[in-house]
PDB file of C-alpha atoms in Angstrom:
ATOM      1  CA  UNK R1434      45.075-204.591 -52.490  1.00  0.00           C
ATOM      2  CA  UNK R1435      43.668-206.563 -54.775  1.00  0.00           C
ATOM      3  CA  UNK R1436      44.518-203.947 -57.615  1.00  0.00           C
ATOM      4  CA  UNK R1437      47.772-203.380 -55.851  1.00  0.00           C
ATOM      5  CA  UNK R1438      48.965-207.578 -56.561  1.00  0.00           C
ATOM      6  CA  UNK R1439      47.960-206.871 -59.905  1.00  0.00           C
ATOM      7  CA  UNK R1440      50.954-204.449 -59.810  1.00  0.00           C
ATOM      8  CA  UNK R1441      53.352-206.942 -61.470  1.00  0.00           C
ATOM      9  CA  UNK R1442      51.354-207.559 -64.522  1.00  0.00           C
ATOM     10  CA  UNK R1443      51.961-203.616 -65.073  1.00  0.00           C
ATOM     11  CA  UNK R1444      55.548-203.987 -65.367  1.00  0.00           C
ATOM     12  CA  UNK R1445      55.354-207.239 -67.393  1.00  0.00           C
ATOM     13  CA  UNK R1446      53.128-205.798 -70.141  1.00  0.00           C
ATOM     14  CA  UNK R1447      55.439-202.406 -70.107  1.00  0.00           C
ATOM     15  CA  UNK R1448      58.147-204.979 -71.018  1.00  0.00           C
ATOM     16  CA  UNK R1449      55.991-206.465 -73.707  1.00  0.00           C
ATOM     17  CA  UNK R1450      55.401-203.537 -75.253  1.00  0.00           C
ATOM     18  CA  UNK R1451      59.207-202.824 -74.756  1.00  0.00           C
ATOM     19  CA  UNK R1452      59.986-205.700 -76.986  1.00  0.00           C
ATOM     20  CA  UNK R1453      57.774-204.116 -79.942  1.00  0.00           C
ATOM     21  CA  UNK R1454      59.343-200.783 -79.344  1.00  0.00           C
ATOM     22  CA  UNK R1455      62.380-200.288 -77.665  1.00  0.00           C
ATOM     23  CA  UNK R1456      61.875-195.852 -77.770  1.00  0.00           C
ATOM     24  CA  UNK R1457      58.608-195.699 -75.565  1.00  0.00           C
ATOM     25  CA  UNK R1458      59.152-194.912 -72.187  1.00  0.00           C
ATOM     26  CA  UNK R1459      57.344-196.305 -69.389  1.00  0.00           C
ATOM     27  CA  UNK R1460      55.665-192.694 -68.880  1.00  0.00           C
ATOM     28  CA  UNK R1461      54.247-192.995 -72.527  1.00  0.00           C
ATOM     29  CA  UNK R1462      53.349-196.253 -71.841  1.00  0.00           C
ATOM     30  CA  UNK R1463      51.563-195.254 -68.973  1.00  0.00           C
ATOM     31  CA  UNK R1464      50.190-192.423 -70.647  1.00  0.00           C
ATOM     32  CA  UNK R1465      48.919-195.009 -73.485  1.00  0.00           C
ATOM     33  CA  UNK R1466      46.826-196.871 -71.207  1.00  0.00           C
ATOM     34  CA  UNK R1467      45.282-195.518 -68.579  1.00  0.00           C
ATOM     35  CA  UNK R1468      44.236-192.099 -70.126  1.00  0.00           C
ATOM     36  CA  UNK R1469      40.432-191.442 -71.080  1.00  0.00           C
ATOM     37  CA  UNK R1470      41.150-192.299 -75.097  1.00  0.00           C
ATOM     38  CA  UNK R1471      41.698-195.743 -76.066  1.00  0.00           C
ATOM     39  CA  UNK R1472      44.731-197.228 -77.636  1.00  0.00           C
ATOM     40  CA  UNK R1473      44.364-199.374 -80.636  1.00  0.00           C
ATOM     41  CA  UNK R1474      47.689-202.482 -79.979  1.00  0.00           C
ATOM     42  CA  UNK R1475      44.885-205.508 -79.825  1.00  0.00           C
ATOM     43  CA  UNK R1476      45.525-206.474 -76.428  1.00  0.00           C
ATOM     44  CA  UNK R1477      42.051-205.230 -74.940  1.00  0.00           C
ATOM     45  CA  UNK R1478      41.859-207.858 -72.905  1.00  0.00           C
ATOM     46  CA  UNK R1479      45.478-208.208 -71.294  1.00  0.00           C
ATOM     47  CA  UNK R1480      44.833-204.404 -71.267  1.00  0.00           C
ATOM     48  CA  UNK R1481      42.084-204.954 -68.600  1.00  0.00           C
ATOM     49  CA  UNK R1482      44.262-207.639 -66.579  1.00  0.00           C
ATOM     50  CA  UNK R1483      46.179-204.162 -65.405  1.00  0.00           C
ATOM     51  CA  UNK R1484      45.786-202.743 -62.080  1.00  0.00           C
ATOM     52  CA  UNK R1485      42.801-199.907 -61.537  1.00  0.00           C
ATOM     53  CA  UNK R1486      41.691-200.515 -65.420  1.00  0.00           C
ATOM     54  CA  UNK R1487      38.821-202.249 -64.392  1.00  0.00           C
ATOM     55  CA  UNK R1488      36.362-202.779 -61.897  1.00  0.00           C
ATOM     56  CA  UNK R1489      36.007-206.298 -60.267  1.00  0.00           C
ATOM     57  CA  UNK R1490      32.666-206.687 -59.334  1.00  0.00           C
ATOM     58  CA  UNK R1491      33.649-208.913 -56.208  1.00  0.00           C
ATOM     59  CA  UNK R1492      35.406-206.014 -54.745  1.00  0.00           C
ATOM     60  CA  UNK R1493      32.765-202.883 -55.118  1.00  0.00           C
ATOM     61  CA  UNK R1494      31.221-203.365 -51.435  1.00  0.00           C
ATOM     62  CA  UNK R1495      27.891-201.162 -50.905  1.00  0.00           C
ATOM     63  CA  UNK R1496      25.837-200.974 -47.666  1.00  0.00           C
ATOM     64  CA  UNK R1497      22.057-200.071 -48.070  1.00  0.00           C
ATOM     65  CA  UNK R1498      22.133-198.377 -44.495  1.00  0.00           C
ATOM     66  CA  UNK R1499      23.580-195.466 -43.731  1.00  0.00           C
ATOM     67  CA  UNK R1500      25.233-194.597 -40.574  1.00  0.00           C
ATOM     68  CA  UNK R1501      23.081-192.498 -37.565  1.00  0.00           C
ATOM     69  CA  UNK R1502      23.083-189.032 -37.643  1.00  0.00           C
ATOM     70  CA  UNK R1503      23.690-187.690 -34.440  1.00  0.00           C
ATOM     71  CA  UNK R1504      22.919-183.516 -33.928  1.00  0.00           C
ATOM     72  CA  UNK R1505      25.367-182.406 -31.432  1.00  0.00           C
ATOM     73  CA  UNK R1506      25.020-179.056 -30.129  1.00  0.00           C
ATOM     74  CA  UNK R1507      27.525-177.023 -28.571  1.00  0.00           C
ATOM     75  CA  UNK R1508      26.416-174.726 -25.978  1.00  0.00           C
ATOM     76  CA  UNK R1509      28.428-172.045 -24.261  1.00  0.00           C
ATOM     77  CA  UNK R1510      28.394-170.574 -20.845  1.00  0.00           C
ATOM     78  CA  UNK R1511      30.749-168.707 -18.617  1.00  0.00           C
ATOM     79  CA  UNK R1512      32.082-169.703 -15.457  1.00  0.00           C
ATOM     80  CA  UNK R1513      31.826-167.449 -12.264  1.00  0.00           C
ATOM     81  CA  UNK R1514      35.152-167.814 -11.184  1.00  0.00           C
ATOM     82  CA  UNK R1515      36.196-165.461  -8.045  1.00  0.00           C
ATOM     83  CA  UNK R1516      38.981-163.464  -8.633  1.00  0.00           C
ATOM     84  CA  UNK R1517      42.121-163.203  -6.580  1.00  0.00           C
ATOM     85  CA  UNK R1518      44.673-161.448  -6.439  1.00  0.00           C
ATOM     86  CA  UNK R1519      48.519-162.931  -7.139  1.00  0.00           C
ATOM     87  CA  UNK R1520      50.395-163.449  -4.091  1.00  0.00           C
ATOM     88  CA  UNK R1521      54.360-163.245  -5.057  1.00  0.00           C
ATOM     89  CA  UNK R1522      56.630-162.742  -2.866  1.00  0.00           C
ATOM     90  CA  UNK R1523      60.063-161.469  -4.065  1.00  0.00           C
ATOM     91  CA  UNK R1524      61.668-163.588  -0.990  1.00  0.00           C
ATOM     92  CA  UNK R1525      60.926-166.594  -2.644  1.00  0.00           C
ATOM     93  CA  UNK R1526      63.856-165.972  -4.503  1.00  0.00           C
ATOM     94  CA  UNK R1527      67.277-166.328  -3.257  1.00  0.00           C
ATOM     95  CA  UNK R1528      68.676-163.288  -5.378  1.00  0.00           C
ATOM     96  CA  UNK R1529      72.516-163.799  -4.018  1.00  0.00           C
ATOM     97  CA  UNK R1530      72.875-167.419  -5.195  1.00  0.00           C
ATOM     98  CA  UNK R1531      71.584-166.302  -8.478  1.00  0.00           C
ATOM     99  CA  UNK R1532      73.519-163.518  -8.878  1.00  0.00           C
ATOM    100  CA  UNK R1533      76.915-165.726  -8.044  1.00  0.00           C
ATOM    101  CA  UNK R1534      76.043-167.671 -11.598  1.00  0.00           C
ATOM    102  CA  UNK R1535      76.382-165.385 -13.999  1.00  0.00           C
ATOM    103  CA  UNK R1536      79.781-163.588 -13.051  1.00  0.00           C
ATOM    104  CA  UNK R1537      82.805-164.199 -15.184  1.00  0.00           C
ATOM    105  CA  UNK R1538      85.337-166.700 -13.499  1.00  0.00           C
ATOM    106  CA  UNK R1539      87.860-164.516 -11.558  1.00  0.00           C
ATOM    107  CA  UNK R1540      91.665-165.394 -11.706  1.00  0.00           C
TER     108      UNK R1540
END
């Protein structure tokens, strides 16, 4: 969150570079400032204020404790079910009423 607060500095510094070189695009500016090759424009202090450029020692949280490790085991089991035949009777569906729905309209 702290680095996102520095986001306006990124644009402000871009406009400073844009005033020096009108042909610089934002993508070239980002590449020059965030690639692994250090660029030489004599504003290193200003560059280190940009978001995600330096690590603030106060924002790094370390914990010497590790969370407890829980070992879970999954035991396979087979359920014993009595197999009953499915009882299905056609007389539960009133065919006479269902057939009339699908008839074309009569003129």
